[in-house]
Amino acid sequence: MNKCRDVRKKLSAFQDGEVNQIQKESIETHLRSCRECKKQFTAMMHTYQSIDKLPQIEPDPIFTQQVIARINKTSLQDHFLNNFLRPLSIPAAMVIIGLLSGTLIGSLVIQNQLNPLELSSPANYPDRENIVTSLSLDSFNAAPPGSIADGFLHVTLGTNMDTRNHGVSL
Amino acid sequence: MSESSPEKKYQKKIQTAEDLMQRVANGDRHAFTTLVQVHQNSILNFIWRLMGDKTHAEDLSQDVFLRVWKSAPKYEKRAKFSTWIYRIAINLCLNKKRTLKIKNMFLTSLPLKRQPQINTDFTTPENQLLKAEQTRRIFDILNTLPSAQRIAVTLKFYQGLSYAEISQILDRSIPAVDALLVRAKKNIQKKIRK
Ligand SMILES: [Zn+2]
């Protein structure tokens, strides 16, 4: 059995007081007689000596108050979030979804009523805005085709039902 | 009602940090104040030894206790409080080091890089200079260690914890902690031989 090798394996733990009593006594006995192991142990002792004497720093006298102040601040933020912003977030999300879906549906309605071939021609492009505007007015028709209001308008204004799609200019 | 009454009351009962944490979990601020007062010194110095900068140590110590307060409901009484708080401190320090490293990558070309603030309030002027120089030399040595080794050395040598406690904090086996310290000591030897 190589005693030196066993001792050196345990040297660091021995220095840190992390060996049992039997190991401790065995290592101590060996260090008294083995110059090489003793030298290694002395070098190891120097490591801790070299980082010893690091002073203690003192916490700020108002450290606790500072921590409590930060907790109060975050508690207030959490309270605001929980009691004001979070309940608002559901209606707000609903409004946003409503607006987005309205925009999407609106644009789909308009796209379906436009002839893509007409728009692809650069010559027709300047008219696009007018078409979109007039069709937008159509899509907000207060008297949709087939409704009682539509029938009333038809009778009172005497307009042809077929021409109505090209703009209701009242 | 005197200002110190809550602390005195709790000191009389001699409550463990684990007991106090149960109350902190229920939002008890007096219990929390006691915890801060008992552990602030140890946490501040632990972080200072890991970071080597007093200002960072002060800010991070506050962050640690803020995290303790916020995470208290998640704290399990089975876990030792000191293990738990050291873990919080280590995680925050490692995060900070990572951000500082990234920041420094961009700032190295600038001449006015902030020097670590290591000066402490040493009483007499002659001691002041000597101790400041000594402190600087020690941080020079500690700075050469990789993070895990530095944490292990700090927990063992400065905080006085056992290998078993360190192994719990670092979530490593006891032989792994032993190996970490052996490597750390070898690195320190190399540095001081220079
Ligand atoms: Zn030997």
Coordinates of C-alpha atoms and ligand atoms in Angstrom, one line a residue:
Chain A
M1 CA 0.0 0.0 0.0
N2 CA 1.4 3.4 -1.0
K3 CA 0.9 5.4 2.2
C4 CA 2.0 8.7 0.6
R5 CA -0.5 8.4 -2.3
D6 CA -3.3 7.7 0.2
V7 CA -2.3 10.6 2.4
R8 CA -2.1 13.1 -0.4
K9 CA -5.5 12.1 -1.7
K10 CA -6.9 13.1 1.7
L11 CA -4.7 16.1 2.3
S12 CA -7.2 18.7 1.2
A13 CA -10.1 17.2 3.2
F14 CA -7.7 16.8 6.1
Q15 CA -6.9 20.5 5.9
D16 CA -10.6 21.3 5.8
G17 CA -11.3 19.1 8.8
E18 CA -13.4 16.7 6.7
V19 CA -11.8 13.4 7.6
N20 CA -12.8 11.0 10.4
Q21 CA -10.8 10.6 13.6
I22 CA -8.9 7.5 12.5
Q23 CA -7.9 9.1 9.2
K24 CA -6.9 12.3 11.0
E25 CA -4.6 10.5 13.4
S26 CA -3.1 8.4 10.6
I27 CA -2.4 11.4 8.5
E28 CA -0.9 13.4 11.4
T29 CA 1.4 10.5 12.2
H30 CA 2.5 10.2 8.5
L31 CA 3.1 14.0 8.2
R32 CA 5.5 13.8 11.2
S33 CA 7.7 11.2 9.5
C34 CA 7.3 12.0 5.7
R35 CA 9.1 15.1 4.6
E36 CA 7.6 15.2 1.1
C37 CA 4.0 14.9 2.2
K38 CA 4.7 17.5 4.9
K39 CA 6.0 19.9 2.2
Q40 CA 2.8 19.4 0.2
F41 CA 0.7 20.1 3.2
T42 CA 2.6 23.2 4.0
A43 CA 2.1 24.5 0.5
M44 CA -1.6 23.7 0.8
M45 CA -1.7 25.7 4.1
H46 CA -0.2 28.7 2.2
T47 CA -3.3 28.8 -0.1
Y48 CA -5.6 29.6 2.7
Q49 CA -3.1 31.9 4.3
S50 CA -2.9 33.9 1.0
I51 CA -6.6 34.6 1.0
D52 CA -6.9 35.1 4.7
K53 CA -7.2 38.6 6.2
L54 CA -10.0 39.6 3.9
P55 CA -11.8 42.1 6.1
Q56 CA -15.5 42.1 6.8
I57 CA -17.6 44.8 5.2
E58 CA -20.5 46.3 7.1
P59 CA -24.0 46.5 5.7
D60 CA -25.4 50.0 5.3
P61 CA -27.2 51.0 8.5
I62 CA -30.4 51.5 6.6
F63 CA -30.0 48.2 4.6
T64 CA -33.2 46.6 6.1
Q65 CA -35.2 49.8 5.4
Q66 CA -33.9 49.8 1.9
V67 CA -35.0 46.2 1.3
I68 CA -38.4 46.9 2.9
A69 CA -38.9 50.0 0.7
R70 CA -38.2 47.9 -2.4
I71 CA -40.7 45.3 -1.2
N72 CA -43.3 48.0 -0.6
K73 CA -42.7 49.4 -4.1
T74 CA -43.0 46.0 -5.7
S75 CA -46.1 45.2 -3.6
L76 CA -47.7 48.4 -4.8
Q77 CA -46.8 47.5 -8.4
D78 CA -48.2 44.0 -8.0
H79 CA -51.3 45.4 -6.3
F80 CA -51.8 47.8 -9.3
L81 CA -51.3 44.9 -11.7
N82 CA -53.6 42.5 -9.9
N83 CA -56.4 45.0 -9.1
F84 CA -56.3 47.3 -12.1
L85 CA -54.4 46.2 -15.1
R86 CA -55.1 42.4 -15.0
P87 CA -58.9 42.8 -14.8
L88 CA -58.7 45.4 -17.5
S89 CA -56.6 43.1 -19.7
I90 CA -59.6 40.8 -20.6
P91 CA -61.9 43.5 -21.9
A92 CA -58.9 45.2 -23.5
A93 CA -58.0 42.0 -25.3
M94 CA -61.6 41.6 -26.4
V95 CA -61.7 45.1 -27.9
I96 CA -58.4 44.5 -29.7
I97 CA -59.6 41.1 -31.0
G98 CA -62.9 42.8 -32.1
L99 CA -61.0 45.6 -33.9
L100 CA -58.7 43.2 -35.6
S101 CA -61.3 40.8 -36.7
G102 CA -63.5 43.7 -37.9
T103 CA -60.7 45.0 -40.0
L104 CA -60.0 41.5 -41.4
I105 CA -63.6 40.8 -42.2
G106 CA -64.0 44.3 -43.7
S107 CA -61.0 43.8 -45.9
L108 CA -62.2 40.4 -47.0
V109 CA -65.6 41.8 -47.9
I110 CA -64.0 44.5 -50.0
Q111 CA -61.6 42.2 -51.7
N112 CA -64.4 39.8 -52.7
Q113 CA -66.2 42.7 -54.3
L114 CA -63.3 44.0 -56.3
N115 CA -62.2 42.3 -59.5
P116 CA -58.5 41.5 -59.0
L117 CA -57.9 41.7 -62.7
E118 CA -59.0 45.3 -62.8
L119 CA -56.7 46.2 -60.0
S120 CA -53.7 44.4 -61.4
S121 CA -53.8 46.8 -64.4
P122 CA -51.7 49.9 -63.6
A123 CA -54.0 52.0 -65.6
N124 CA -56.9 51.2 -63.2
Y125 CA -54.8 51.6 -60.1
P126 CA -55.6 55.3 -59.5
D127 CA -59.3 54.4 -59.3
R128 CA -58.7 51.9 -56.5
E129 CA -59.1 54.4 -53.8
N130 CA -62.5 55.6 -55.1
I131 CA -63.7 52.0 -55.6
V132 CA -62.7 51.1 -52.1
T133 CA -64.3 54.2 -50.7
S134 CA -67.6 53.6 -52.5
L135 CA -67.6 49.9 -51.6
S136 CA -66.9 50.7 -48.0
L137 CA -70.0 52.9 -48.1
D138 CA -71.8 50.0 -49.6
S139 CA -70.7 47.7 -46.9
F140 CA -72.1 50.1 -44.3
N141 CA -75.4 50.3 -46.1
A142 CA -78.1 51.3 -43.6
A143 CA -80.7 49.6 -45.8
P144 CA -79.3 46.2 -46.9
P145 CA -80.8 44.6 -50.0
G146 CA -84.1 42.8 -49.2
S147 CA -84.7 44.7 -46.0
I148 CA -87.9 46.7 -45.3
A149 CA -85.8 49.9 -45.3
D150 CA -84.5 48.9 -48.8
G151 CA -88.0 48.4 -50.1
F152 CA -89.0 51.7 -48.6
L153 CA -86.1 53.5 -50.3
H154 CA -86.8 51.7 -53.6
V155 CA -90.4 52.9 -53.5
T156 CA -89.8 56.4 -52.4
L157 CA -86.7 57.2 -54.5
G158 CA -87.7 55.1 -57.5
T159 CA -84.2 53.7 -58.0
N160 CA -83.4 50.6 -59.9
M161 CA -82.3 47.7 -57.6
D162 CA -79.6 46.7 -60.1
T163 CA -77.8 50.0 -60.2
R164 CA -77.6 50.4 -56.5
N165 CA -74.4 48.5 -56.0
H166 CA -72.4 51.3 -57.7
G167 CA -72.9 53.7 -54.9
V168 CA -75.7 55.0 -52.8
S169 CA -75.4 58.7 -53.1
L170 CA -78.1 60.2 -51.0
Chain B
M1 CA -45.3 51.1 21.0
S2 CA -41.5 51.1 20.8
E3 CA -39.7 50.6 17.5
S4 CA -37.7 47.6 18.5
S5 CA -40.5 45.7 20.1
P6 CA -41.1 43.2 17.2
E7 CA -37.5 42.2 17.0
K8 CA -37.2 41.8 20.8
K9 CA -40.4 39.7 20.8
Y10 CA -39.1 37.3 18.2
Q11 CA -35.6 37.1 19.7
K12 CA -37.1 35.9 22.9
K13 CA -38.9 33.0 21.2
I14 CA -35.6 31.9 19.5
Q15 CA -37.1 30.9 16.3
T16 CA -35.2 29.2 13.6
A17 CA -34.8 30.8 10.2
E18 CA -37.1 28.0 8.9
D19 CA -39.8 28.9 11.3
L20 CA -39.5 32.5 10.3
M21 CA -39.7 31.6 6.7
Q22 CA -43.1 29.9 7.3
R23 CA -44.3 33.3 8.6
V24 CA -42.7 35.2 5.8
A25 CA -44.6 33.0 3.4
N26 CA -47.8 34.3 5.0
G27 CA -46.7 37.9 4.4
D28 CA -45.4 38.5 7.9
R29 CA -43.1 41.6 7.6
H30 CA -41.8 41.5 11.1
A31 CA -40.5 37.9 10.6
F32 CA -39.0 39.1 7.3
T33 CA -37.3 42.0 9.0
T34 CA -35.8 39.7 11.6
L35 CA -34.5 37.4 8.8
V36 CA -32.9 40.3 7.0
Q37 CA -31.2 41.6 10.1
V38 CA -29.8 38.2 11.1
H39 CA -28.5 37.3 7.6
Q40 CA -27.6 40.6 5.9
N41 CA -24.0 40.6 7.1
S42 CA -23.3 37.0 6.1
I43 CA -25.0 37.5 2.7
L44 CA -23.4 40.8 2.0
N45 CA -19.9 39.5 2.7
F46 CA -20.5 36.3 0.8
I47 CA -21.5 38.2 -2.3
W48 CA -18.6 40.7 -1.8
R49 CA -16.1 37.7 -1.8
L50 CA -17.7 36.3 -4.9
M51 CA -18.0 39.6 -6.8
G52 CA -15.0 41.5 -5.4
D53 CA -17.0 44.8 -5.7
K54 CA -18.7 46.5 -2.8
T55 CA -21.4 48.3 -4.8
H56 CA -22.4 45.2 -6.6
A57 CA -22.4 43.3 -3.3
E58 CA -24.8 45.9 -1.8
D59 CA -27.2 45.9 -4.7
L60 CA -27.1 42.1 -5.1
S61 CA -27.7 41.6 -1.3
Q62 CA -30.9 43.6 -1.6
D63 CA -31.9 41.6 -4.6
V64 CA -31.3 38.4 -2.7
F65 CA -33.7 39.5 0.1
L66 CA -36.2 40.7 -2.3
R67 CA -36.1 37.3 -4.0
V68 CA -36.5 35.7 -0.5
W69 CA -39.7 37.7 0.1
K70 CA -41.1 37.0 -3.3
S71 CA -40.3 33.3 -3.4
A72 CA -41.3 32.7 0.3
P73 CA -44.6 31.0 -0.7
K74 CA -42.5 28.5 -2.7
Y75 CA -40.1 27.7 0.2
E76 CA -40.4 24.2 1.6
K77 CA -39.7 23.9 5.3
R78 CA -37.7 20.7 4.6
A79 CA -35.0 22.7 2.9
K80 CA -32.5 24.4 5.2
F81 CA -32.9 28.2 4.9
S82 CA -29.1 28.9 4.6
T83 CA -28.9 26.4 1.7
W84 CA -31.8 28.1 0.0
I85 CA -30.6 31.7 0.5
Y86 CA -27.0 30.8 -0.6
R87 CA -28.5 29.3 -3.8
I88 CA -30.4 32.4 -4.5
A89 CA -27.3 34.5 -3.9
I90 CA -25.1 32.3 -6.1
N91 CA -27.7 32.4 -9.0
L92 CA -28.0 36.2 -8.8
C93 CA -24.2 36.6 -8.7
L94 CA -23.7 34.3 -11.7
N95 CA -26.3 36.2 -13.6
K96 CA -24.7 39.5 -12.8
K97 CA -21.3 38.2 -13.8
R98 CA -22.7 37.0 -17.1
T99 CA -24.2 40.5 -17.8
L100 CA -21.0 42.2 -16.7
K101 CA -19.0 40.0 -19.0
I102 CA -21.2 40.8 -22.0
K103 CA -21.1 44.5 -21.0
N104 CA -17.3 44.4 -20.7
M105 CA -17.1 42.9 -24.2
F106 CA -18.6 46.1 -25.5
L107 CA -16.8 48.4 -23.1
T108 CA -13.2 47.1 -23.2
S109 CA -12.3 49.6 -25.9
L110 CA -13.5 52.5 -23.8
P111 CA -10.9 54.1 -21.5
L112 CA -13.2 54.8 -18.5
K113 CA -14.1 51.3 -17.4
R114 CA -15.3 51.3 -13.8
Q115 CA -12.8 49.9 -11.4
P116 CA -14.1 47.4 -8.9
Q117 CA -14.8 49.2 -5.7
I118 CA -13.0 47.2 -3.1
N119 CA -12.1 49.8 -0.5
T120 CA -13.8 49.3 2.8
D121 CA -13.9 51.6 5.8
F122 CA -10.7 50.7 7.5
T123 CA -10.3 52.8 10.6
T124 CA -6.8 54.2 10.8
P125 CA -5.2 55.8 7.7
E126 CA -2.0 53.7 7.7
N127 CA -4.0 50.5 8.2
Q128 CA -6.3 51.7 5.4
L129 CA -3.6 51.7 2.8
L130 CA -2.1 48.4 3.9
K131 CA -5.4 46.7 4.1
A132 CA -6.7 48.0 0.9
E133 CA -3.5 46.6 -0.8
Q134 CA -4.0 43.3 1.0
T135 CA -7.6 43.2 -0.1
R136 CA -6.7 43.9 -3.7
R137 CA -4.1 41.1 -3.6
I138 CA -6.6 38.6 -2.3
F139 CA -9.1 39.5 -4.9
D140 CA -6.4 39.1 -7.5
I141 CA -6.0 35.5 -6.4
L142 CA -9.7 34.8 -6.1
N143 CA -10.3 36.3 -9.6
T144 CA -8.1 33.6 -11.2
L145 CA -10.5 30.9 -10.0
P146 CA -13.3 29.6 -12.2
S147 CA -16.8 30.4 -10.7
A148 CA -17.5 27.0 -9.2
Q149 CA -14.1 26.8 -7.5
R150 CA -14.4 30.3 -6.2
I151 CA -17.9 29.6 -4.8
A152 CA -16.6 26.4 -3.1
V153 CA -13.6 28.2 -1.6
T154 CA -15.8 31.0 -0.4
L155 CA -18.3 28.7 1.2
K156 CA -15.6 26.6 2.8
F157 CA -13.0 29.1 3.9
Y158 CA -14.9 32.3 4.5
Q159 CA -18.4 31.1 5.3
G160 CA -17.1 28.1 7.2
L161 CA -19.5 25.5 5.8
S162 CA -18.9 21.8 5.7
Y163 CA -18.5 19.7 2.5
A164 CA -21.9 18.2 3.1
E165 CA -23.5 21.7 3.3
I166 CA -21.6 22.9 0.2
S167 CA -22.6 19.7 -1.7
Q168 CA -26.3 20.6 -1.0
I169 CA -25.9 24.2 -2.1
L170 CA -24.1 23.3 -5.3
D171 CA -26.2 20.1 -5.8
R172 CA -23.0 18.0 -6.2
S173 CA -21.7 15.0 -4.4
I174 CA -19.3 15.4 -1.5
P175 CA -16.4 13.9 -3.5
A176 CA -17.2 16.4 -6.2
V177 CA -16.9 19.2 -3.7
D178 CA -13.6 17.8 -2.4
A179 CA -12.3 17.7 -6.0
L180 CA -13.4 21.2 -6.6
L181 CA -11.5 22.4 -3.6
V182 CA -8.4 20.4 -4.5
R183 CA -8.4 22.1 -7.9
A184 CA -9.1 25.5 -6.4
K185 CA -6.1 25.1 -4.0
K186 CA -3.8 24.0 -6.8
N187 CA -4.9 27.1 -8.8
I188 CA -4.2 29.4 -5.9
Q189 CA -0.8 27.8 -5.4
K190 CA 0.0 28.4 -9.0
K191 CA -1.1 32.1 -8.7
I192 CA 0.9 32.8 -5.5
R193 CA 4.1 31.1 -6.9
K194 CA 4.1 33.6 -9.7
Ligands
ZN1 ZN 4.4 10.7 2.5

